[in-house]
PDB file of C-alpha atoms and ligand atoms in Angstrom:
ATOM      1  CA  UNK A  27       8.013   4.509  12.210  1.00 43.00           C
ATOM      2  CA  UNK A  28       6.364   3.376   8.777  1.00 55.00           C
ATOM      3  CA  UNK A  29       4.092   0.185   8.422  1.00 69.00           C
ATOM      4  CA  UNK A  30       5.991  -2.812   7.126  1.00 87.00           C
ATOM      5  CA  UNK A  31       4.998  -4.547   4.566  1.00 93.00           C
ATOM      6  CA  UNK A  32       3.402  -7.907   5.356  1.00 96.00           C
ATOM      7  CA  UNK A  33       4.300 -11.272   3.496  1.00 97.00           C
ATOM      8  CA  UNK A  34       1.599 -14.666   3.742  1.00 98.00           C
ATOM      9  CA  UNK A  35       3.710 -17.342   3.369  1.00 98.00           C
ATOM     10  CA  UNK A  36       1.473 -20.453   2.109  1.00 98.00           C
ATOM     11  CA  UNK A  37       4.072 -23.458   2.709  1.00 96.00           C
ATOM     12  CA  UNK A  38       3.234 -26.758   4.433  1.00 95.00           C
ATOM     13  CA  UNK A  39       7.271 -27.639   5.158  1.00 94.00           C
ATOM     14  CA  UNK A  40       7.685 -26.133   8.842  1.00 95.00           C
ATOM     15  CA  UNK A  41      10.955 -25.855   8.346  1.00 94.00           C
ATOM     16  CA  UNK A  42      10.944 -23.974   5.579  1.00 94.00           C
ATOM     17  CA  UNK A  43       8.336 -21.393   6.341  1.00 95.00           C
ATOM     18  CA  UNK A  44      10.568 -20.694   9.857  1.00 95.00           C
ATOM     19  CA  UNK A  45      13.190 -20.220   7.737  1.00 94.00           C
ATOM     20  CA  UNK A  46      11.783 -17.830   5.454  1.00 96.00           C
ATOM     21  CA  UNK A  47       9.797 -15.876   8.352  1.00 96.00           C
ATOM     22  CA  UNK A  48      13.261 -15.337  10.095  1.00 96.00           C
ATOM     23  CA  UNK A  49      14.977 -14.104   7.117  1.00 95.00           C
ATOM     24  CA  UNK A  50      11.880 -11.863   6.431  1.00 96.00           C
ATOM     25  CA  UNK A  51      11.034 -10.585   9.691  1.00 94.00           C
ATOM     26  CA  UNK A  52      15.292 -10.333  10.054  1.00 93.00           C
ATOM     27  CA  UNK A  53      14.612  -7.476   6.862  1.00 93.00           C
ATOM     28  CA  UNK A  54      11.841  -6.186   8.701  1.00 92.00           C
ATOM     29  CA  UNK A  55       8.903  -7.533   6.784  1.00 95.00           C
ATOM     30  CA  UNK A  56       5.803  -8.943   8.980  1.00 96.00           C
ATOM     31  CA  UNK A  57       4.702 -12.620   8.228  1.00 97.00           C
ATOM     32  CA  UNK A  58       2.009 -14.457   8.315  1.00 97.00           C
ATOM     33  CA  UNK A  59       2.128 -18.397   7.942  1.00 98.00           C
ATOM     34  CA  UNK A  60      -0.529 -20.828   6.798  1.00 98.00           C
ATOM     35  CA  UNK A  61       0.191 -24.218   5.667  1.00 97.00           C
ATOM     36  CA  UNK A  62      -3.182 -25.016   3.944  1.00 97.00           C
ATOM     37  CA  UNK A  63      -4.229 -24.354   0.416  1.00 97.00           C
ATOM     38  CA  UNK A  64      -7.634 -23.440   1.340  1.00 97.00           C
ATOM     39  CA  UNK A  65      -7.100 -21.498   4.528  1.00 97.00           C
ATOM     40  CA  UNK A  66      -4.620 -19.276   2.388  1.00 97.00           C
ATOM     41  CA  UNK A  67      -6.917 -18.521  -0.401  1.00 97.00           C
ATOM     42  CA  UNK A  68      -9.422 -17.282   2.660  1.00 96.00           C
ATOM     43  CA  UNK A  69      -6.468 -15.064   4.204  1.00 97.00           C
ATOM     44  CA  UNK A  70      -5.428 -13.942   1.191  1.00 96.00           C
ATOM     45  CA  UNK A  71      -8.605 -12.761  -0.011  1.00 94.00           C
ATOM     46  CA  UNK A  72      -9.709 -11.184   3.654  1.00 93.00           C
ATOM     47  CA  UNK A  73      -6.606  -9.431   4.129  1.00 94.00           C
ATOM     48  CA  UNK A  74      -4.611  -7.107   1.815  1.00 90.00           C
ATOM     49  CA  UNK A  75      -0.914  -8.530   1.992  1.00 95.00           C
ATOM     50  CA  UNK A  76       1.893  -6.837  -0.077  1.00 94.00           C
ATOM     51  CA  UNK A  77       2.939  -9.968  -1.007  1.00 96.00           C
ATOM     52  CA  UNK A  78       2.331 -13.554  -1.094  1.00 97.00           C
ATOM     53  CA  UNK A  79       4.922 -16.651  -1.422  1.00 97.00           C
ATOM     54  CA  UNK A  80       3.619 -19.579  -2.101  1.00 96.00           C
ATOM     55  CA  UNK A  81       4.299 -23.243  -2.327  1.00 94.00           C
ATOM     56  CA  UNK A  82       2.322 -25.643  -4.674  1.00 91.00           C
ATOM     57  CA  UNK A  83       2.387 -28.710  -3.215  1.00 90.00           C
ATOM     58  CA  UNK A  84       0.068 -27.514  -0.434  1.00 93.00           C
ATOM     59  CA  UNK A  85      -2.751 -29.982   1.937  1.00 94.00           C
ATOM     60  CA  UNK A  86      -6.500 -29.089   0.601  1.00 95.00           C
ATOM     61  CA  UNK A  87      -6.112 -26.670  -2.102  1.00 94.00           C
ATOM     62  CA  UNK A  88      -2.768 -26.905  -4.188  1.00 92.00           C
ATOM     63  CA  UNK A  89      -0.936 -23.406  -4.918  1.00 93.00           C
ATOM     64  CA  UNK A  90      -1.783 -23.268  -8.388  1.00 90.00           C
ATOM     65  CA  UNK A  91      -5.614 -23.483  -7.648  1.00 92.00           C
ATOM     66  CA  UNK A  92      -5.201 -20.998  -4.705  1.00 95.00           C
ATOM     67  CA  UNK A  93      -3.569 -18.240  -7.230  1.00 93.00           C
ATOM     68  CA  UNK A  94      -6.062 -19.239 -10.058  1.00 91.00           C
ATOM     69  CA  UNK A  95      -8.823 -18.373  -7.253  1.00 92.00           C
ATOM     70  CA  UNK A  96      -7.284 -15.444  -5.740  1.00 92.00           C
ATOM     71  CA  UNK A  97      -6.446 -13.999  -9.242  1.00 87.00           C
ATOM     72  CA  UNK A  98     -10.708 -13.731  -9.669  1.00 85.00           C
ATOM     73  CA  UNK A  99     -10.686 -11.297  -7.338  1.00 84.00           C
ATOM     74  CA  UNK A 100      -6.712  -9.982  -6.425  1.00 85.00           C
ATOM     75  CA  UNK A 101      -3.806  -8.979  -7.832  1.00 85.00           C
ATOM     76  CA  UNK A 102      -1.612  -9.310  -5.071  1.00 91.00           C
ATOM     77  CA  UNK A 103       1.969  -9.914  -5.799  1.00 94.00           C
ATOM     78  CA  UNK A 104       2.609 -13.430  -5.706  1.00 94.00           C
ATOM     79  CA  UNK A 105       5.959 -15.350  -5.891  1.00 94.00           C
ATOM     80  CA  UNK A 106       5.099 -19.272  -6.662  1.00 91.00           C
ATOM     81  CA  UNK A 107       7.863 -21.623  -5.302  1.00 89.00           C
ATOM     82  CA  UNK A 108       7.893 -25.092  -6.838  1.00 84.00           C
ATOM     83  CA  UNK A 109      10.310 -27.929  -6.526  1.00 79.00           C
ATOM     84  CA  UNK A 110      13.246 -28.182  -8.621  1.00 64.00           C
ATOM     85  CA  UNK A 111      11.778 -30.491 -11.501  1.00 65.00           C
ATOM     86  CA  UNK A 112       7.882 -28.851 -11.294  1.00 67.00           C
ATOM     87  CA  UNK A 113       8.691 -26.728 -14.901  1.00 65.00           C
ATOM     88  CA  UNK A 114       4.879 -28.070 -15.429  1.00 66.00           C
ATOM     89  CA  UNK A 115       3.764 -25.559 -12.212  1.00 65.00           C
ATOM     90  CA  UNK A 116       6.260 -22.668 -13.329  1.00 65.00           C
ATOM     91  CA  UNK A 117       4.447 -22.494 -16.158  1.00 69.00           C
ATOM     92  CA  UNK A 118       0.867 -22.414 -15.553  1.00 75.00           C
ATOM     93  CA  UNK A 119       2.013 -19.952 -12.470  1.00 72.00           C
ATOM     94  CA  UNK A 120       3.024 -17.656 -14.663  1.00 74.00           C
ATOM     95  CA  UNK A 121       0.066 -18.534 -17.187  1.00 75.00           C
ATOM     96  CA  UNK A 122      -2.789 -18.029 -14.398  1.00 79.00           C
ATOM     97  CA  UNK A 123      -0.861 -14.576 -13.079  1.00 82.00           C
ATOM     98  CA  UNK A 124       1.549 -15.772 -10.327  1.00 88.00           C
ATOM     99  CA  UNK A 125       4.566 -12.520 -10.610  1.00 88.00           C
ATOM    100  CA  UNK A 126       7.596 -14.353 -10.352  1.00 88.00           C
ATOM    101  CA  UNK A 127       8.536 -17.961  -9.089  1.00 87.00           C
ATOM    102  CA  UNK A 128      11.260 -19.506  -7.874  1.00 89.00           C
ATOM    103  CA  UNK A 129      12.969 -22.976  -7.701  1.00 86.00           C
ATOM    104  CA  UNK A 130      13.288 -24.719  -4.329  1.00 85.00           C
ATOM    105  CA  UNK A 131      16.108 -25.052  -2.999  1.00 85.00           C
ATOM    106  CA  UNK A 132      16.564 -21.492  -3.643  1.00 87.00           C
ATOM    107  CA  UNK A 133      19.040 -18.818  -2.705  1.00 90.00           C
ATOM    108  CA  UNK A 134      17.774 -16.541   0.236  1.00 92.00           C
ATOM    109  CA  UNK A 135      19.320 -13.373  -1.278  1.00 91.00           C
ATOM    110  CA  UNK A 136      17.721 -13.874  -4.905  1.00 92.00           C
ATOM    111  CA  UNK A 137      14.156 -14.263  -2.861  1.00 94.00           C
ATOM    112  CA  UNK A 138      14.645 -10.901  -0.864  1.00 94.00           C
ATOM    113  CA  UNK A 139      15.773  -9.102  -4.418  1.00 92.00           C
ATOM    114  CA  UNK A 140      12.547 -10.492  -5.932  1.00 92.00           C
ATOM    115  CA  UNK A 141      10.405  -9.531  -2.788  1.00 94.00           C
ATOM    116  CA  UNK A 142      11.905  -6.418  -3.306  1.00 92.00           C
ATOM    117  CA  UNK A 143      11.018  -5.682  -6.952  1.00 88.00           C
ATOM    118  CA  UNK A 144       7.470  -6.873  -6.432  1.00 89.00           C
ATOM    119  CA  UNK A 145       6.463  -4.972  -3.277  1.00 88.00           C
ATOM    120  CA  UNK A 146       8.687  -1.681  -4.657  1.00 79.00           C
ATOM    121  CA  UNK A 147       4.868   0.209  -5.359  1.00 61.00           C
ATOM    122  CA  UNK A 148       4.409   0.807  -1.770  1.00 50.00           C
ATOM    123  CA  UNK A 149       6.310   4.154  -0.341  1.00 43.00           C
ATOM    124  CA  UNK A 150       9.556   2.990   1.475  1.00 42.00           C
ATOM    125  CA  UNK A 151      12.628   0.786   0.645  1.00 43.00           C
ATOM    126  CA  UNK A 152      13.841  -2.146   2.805  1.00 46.00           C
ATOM    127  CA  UNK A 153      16.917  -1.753   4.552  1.00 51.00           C
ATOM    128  CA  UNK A 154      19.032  -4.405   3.069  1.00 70.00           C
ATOM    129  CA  UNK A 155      21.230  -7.115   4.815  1.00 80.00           C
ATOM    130  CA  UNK A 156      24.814  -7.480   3.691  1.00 84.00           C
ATOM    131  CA  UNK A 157      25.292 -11.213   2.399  1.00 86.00           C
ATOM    132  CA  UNK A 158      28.693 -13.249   3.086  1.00 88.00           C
ATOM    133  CA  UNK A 159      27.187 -16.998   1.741  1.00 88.00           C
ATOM    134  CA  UNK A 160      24.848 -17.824   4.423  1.00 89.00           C
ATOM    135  CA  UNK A 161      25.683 -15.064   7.239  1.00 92.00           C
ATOM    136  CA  UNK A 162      23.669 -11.801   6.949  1.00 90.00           C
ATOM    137  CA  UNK A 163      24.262  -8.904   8.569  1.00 91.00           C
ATOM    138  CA  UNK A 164      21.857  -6.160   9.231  1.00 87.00           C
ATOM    139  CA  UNK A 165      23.390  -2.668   9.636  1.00 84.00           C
ATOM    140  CA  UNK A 166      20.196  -1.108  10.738  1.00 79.00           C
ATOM    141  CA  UNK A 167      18.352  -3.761  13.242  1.00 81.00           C
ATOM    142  CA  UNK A 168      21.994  -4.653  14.599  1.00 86.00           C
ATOM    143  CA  UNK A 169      21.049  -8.497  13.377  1.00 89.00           C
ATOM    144  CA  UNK A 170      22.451 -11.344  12.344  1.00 93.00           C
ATOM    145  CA  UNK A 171      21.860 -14.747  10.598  1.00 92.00           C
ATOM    146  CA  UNK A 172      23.667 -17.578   9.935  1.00 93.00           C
ATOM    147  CA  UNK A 173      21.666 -19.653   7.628  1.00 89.00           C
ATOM    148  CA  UNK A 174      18.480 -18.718   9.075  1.00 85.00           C
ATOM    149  CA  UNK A 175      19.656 -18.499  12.560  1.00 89.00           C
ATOM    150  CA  UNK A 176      20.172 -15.797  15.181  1.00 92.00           C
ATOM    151  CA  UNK A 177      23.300 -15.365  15.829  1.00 95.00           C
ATOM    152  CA  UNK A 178      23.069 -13.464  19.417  1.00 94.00           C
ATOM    153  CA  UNK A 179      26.026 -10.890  19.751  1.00 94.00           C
ATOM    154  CA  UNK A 180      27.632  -8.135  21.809  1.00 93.00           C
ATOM    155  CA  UNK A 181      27.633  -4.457  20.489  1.00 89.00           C
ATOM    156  CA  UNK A 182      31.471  -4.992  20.227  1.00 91.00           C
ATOM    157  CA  UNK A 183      31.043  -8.436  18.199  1.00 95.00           C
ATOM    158  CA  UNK A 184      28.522  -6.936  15.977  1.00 95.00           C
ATOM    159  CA  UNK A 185      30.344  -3.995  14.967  1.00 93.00           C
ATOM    160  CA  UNK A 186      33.382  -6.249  14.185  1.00 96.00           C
ATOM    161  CA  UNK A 187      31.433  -8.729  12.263  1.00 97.00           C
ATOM    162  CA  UNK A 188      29.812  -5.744  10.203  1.00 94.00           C
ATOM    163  CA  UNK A 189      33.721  -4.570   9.356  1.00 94.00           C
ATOM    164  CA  UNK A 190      34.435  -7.591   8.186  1.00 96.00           C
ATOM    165  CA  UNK A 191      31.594  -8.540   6.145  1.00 94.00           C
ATOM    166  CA  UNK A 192      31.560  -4.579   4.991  1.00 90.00           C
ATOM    167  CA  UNK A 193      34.878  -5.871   3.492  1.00 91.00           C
ATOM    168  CA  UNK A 194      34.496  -9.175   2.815  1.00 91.00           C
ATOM    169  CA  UNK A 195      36.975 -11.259   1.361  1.00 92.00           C
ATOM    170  CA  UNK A 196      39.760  -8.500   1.576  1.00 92.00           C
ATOM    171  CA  UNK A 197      42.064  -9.254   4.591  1.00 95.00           C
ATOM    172  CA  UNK A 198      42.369  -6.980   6.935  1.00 94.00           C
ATOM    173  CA  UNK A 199      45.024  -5.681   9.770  1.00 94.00           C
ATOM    174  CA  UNK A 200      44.617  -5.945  13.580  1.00 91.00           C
ATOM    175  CA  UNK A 201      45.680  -2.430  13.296  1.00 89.00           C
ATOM    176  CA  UNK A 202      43.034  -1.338  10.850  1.00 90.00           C
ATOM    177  CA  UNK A 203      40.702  -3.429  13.208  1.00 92.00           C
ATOM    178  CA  UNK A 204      41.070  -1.805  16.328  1.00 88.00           C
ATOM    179  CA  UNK A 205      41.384   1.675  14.613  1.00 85.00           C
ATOM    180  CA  UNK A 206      38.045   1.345  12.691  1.00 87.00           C
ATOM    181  CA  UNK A 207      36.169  -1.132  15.314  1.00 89.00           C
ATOM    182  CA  UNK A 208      37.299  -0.049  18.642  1.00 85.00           C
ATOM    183  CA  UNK A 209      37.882   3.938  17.407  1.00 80.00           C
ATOM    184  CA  UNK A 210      41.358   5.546  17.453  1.00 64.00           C
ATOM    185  CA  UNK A 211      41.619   6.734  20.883  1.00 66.00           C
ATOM    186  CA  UNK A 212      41.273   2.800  22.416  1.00 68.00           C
ATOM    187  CA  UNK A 213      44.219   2.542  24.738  1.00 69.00           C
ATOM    188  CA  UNK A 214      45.387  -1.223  24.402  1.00 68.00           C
ATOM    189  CA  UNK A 215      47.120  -3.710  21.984  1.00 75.00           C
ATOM    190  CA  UNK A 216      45.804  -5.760  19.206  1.00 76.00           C
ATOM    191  CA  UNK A 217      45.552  -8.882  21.034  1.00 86.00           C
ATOM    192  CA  UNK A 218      41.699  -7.664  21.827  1.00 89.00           C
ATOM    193  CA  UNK A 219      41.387  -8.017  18.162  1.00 92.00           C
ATOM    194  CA  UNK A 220      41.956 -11.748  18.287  1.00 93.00           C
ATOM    195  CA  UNK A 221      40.016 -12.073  21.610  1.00 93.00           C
ATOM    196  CA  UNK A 222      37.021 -10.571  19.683  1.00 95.00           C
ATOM    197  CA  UNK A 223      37.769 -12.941  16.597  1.00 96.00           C
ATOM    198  CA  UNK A 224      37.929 -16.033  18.827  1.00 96.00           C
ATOM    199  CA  UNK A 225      34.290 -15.116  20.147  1.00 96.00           C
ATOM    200  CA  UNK A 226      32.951 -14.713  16.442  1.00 97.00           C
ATOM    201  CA  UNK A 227      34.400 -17.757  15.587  1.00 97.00           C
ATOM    202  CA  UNK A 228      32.377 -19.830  18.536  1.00 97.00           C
ATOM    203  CA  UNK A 229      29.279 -18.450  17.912  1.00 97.00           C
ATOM    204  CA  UNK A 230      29.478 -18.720  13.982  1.00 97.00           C
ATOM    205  CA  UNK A 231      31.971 -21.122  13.031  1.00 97.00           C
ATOM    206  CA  UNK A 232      31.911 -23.353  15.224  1.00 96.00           C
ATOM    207  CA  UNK A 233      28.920 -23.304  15.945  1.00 95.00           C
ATOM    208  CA  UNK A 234      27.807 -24.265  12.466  1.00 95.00           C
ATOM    209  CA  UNK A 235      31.025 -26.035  11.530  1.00 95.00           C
ATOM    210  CA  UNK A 236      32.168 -23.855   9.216  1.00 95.00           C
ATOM    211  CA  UNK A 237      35.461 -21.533   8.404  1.00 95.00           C
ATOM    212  CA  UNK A 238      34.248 -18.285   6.899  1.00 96.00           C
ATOM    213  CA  UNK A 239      36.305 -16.529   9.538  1.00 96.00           C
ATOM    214  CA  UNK A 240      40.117 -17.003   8.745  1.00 96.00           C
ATOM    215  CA  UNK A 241      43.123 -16.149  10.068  1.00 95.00           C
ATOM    216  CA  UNK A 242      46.346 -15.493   7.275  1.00 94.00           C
ATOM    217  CA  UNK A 243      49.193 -15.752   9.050  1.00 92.00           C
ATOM    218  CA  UNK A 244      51.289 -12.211   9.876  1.00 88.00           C
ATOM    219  CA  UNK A 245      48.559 -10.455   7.867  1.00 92.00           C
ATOM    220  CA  UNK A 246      45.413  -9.961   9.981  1.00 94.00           C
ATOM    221  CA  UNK A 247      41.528 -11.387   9.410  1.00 96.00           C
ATOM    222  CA  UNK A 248      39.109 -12.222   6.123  1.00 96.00           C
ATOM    223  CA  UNK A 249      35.880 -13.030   5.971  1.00 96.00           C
ATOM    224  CA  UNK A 250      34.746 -15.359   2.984  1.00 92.00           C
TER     225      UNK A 250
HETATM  226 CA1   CA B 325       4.682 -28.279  -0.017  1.00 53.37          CA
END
């Protein structure tokens, strides 16, 4: 098993730092959260993280002062996230040596590809998560996350919900279901299919009161 790489994510918004450590950890990344300026500047310089997001709006110490500190010393990776109308920030980020930045609200997949490009020195590659708006699936930890949350499923559910978002917005057969999700051999009729679908669509669409699972009428199931 290789080392992860670890992320310190400097961000006072609770909700917002869980949200980014469940993504993260979700692509196998280990975290570290501090939501003080000055206590990050003291982690950051202590501990060798691959990578550092942080906020500048931050109690004590604000982000821009943290990286102008840091950069004395460090050239850790760092990925500045500012509010949407903080161009002021974005630039003196990039002036005092932040790597990248990016506008809140921001898109979770654009974060991971940047996270990606800026840790890509060290030896292995993330395995990625496949992306249907705010579901991710991922193939190798068997996970999934609908906007940030688990979404707990059975081997049977997962494998379905990784067909489906494998071939996202392309609708498919029950037929081509069961042959590809439950194998060849399965002895049984298609109605498991929609059994299956009906328990995706509890603990994802309905759940978060949305319709990305849909059924077209004497055709089969899409995901979009
Ligand atoms: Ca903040």
């Amino acid at each position: 098993m290789e080392d992860s790489k670890s992320i310190l994510i400097v961000e006072d918004e609770a909700q917002i730092s869980r949200f980014l450590q469940l993504e993260l950890e979700h692509e196998h990344y280990t975290c570290t959260i501090c939501a003080d300026g000055r206590e990050a500047l003291n982690l950051a310089l202590d501990r060798d993280f691959d990578l550092i997001i942080l906020d500048v709006m931050l109690p004590s110490l604000n982000g821009i002062e943290v990286l102008r500190r840091l950069r004395l010393e460090k050239q850790t990776p760092v990925i500045i996230l500012t509010a949407r109308d903080q161009v002021v920030d974005k630039v003196t980020g990039l002036d005092i040596g932040a790597n990248d930045y990016m506008t809140k609200p921001f898109a979770i997949e654009e974060l991971l590809a940047r996270i990606r490009l800026h840790t890509k020195n060290s030896a292995h590659t993330q395995a990625s998560s496949l992306y249907c708006g705010k579901l991710s699936v991922n193939p190798d930890a068997r996970t999934a996350l609908y906007d940030g949350h688990p979404v707990d499923l059975t081997k049977k559910e997962f494998d379905l919900l990784l067909y489906l978002v494998q071939n996202r917005n392309t609708v498919i057969s029950r037929e081509t279901l069961l042959d590809e999700v439950w194998g060849f051999d399965f002895y049984g009729n298609t109605n498991v299919v929609d059994v299956y679908i009906r328990y995706l669509r509890s603990k994802i669409d309905n759940k978060f009161g949305v319709e990305i699972i849909q059924t077209v009428r004497g055709s089969g199931y899409v995901i979009r």
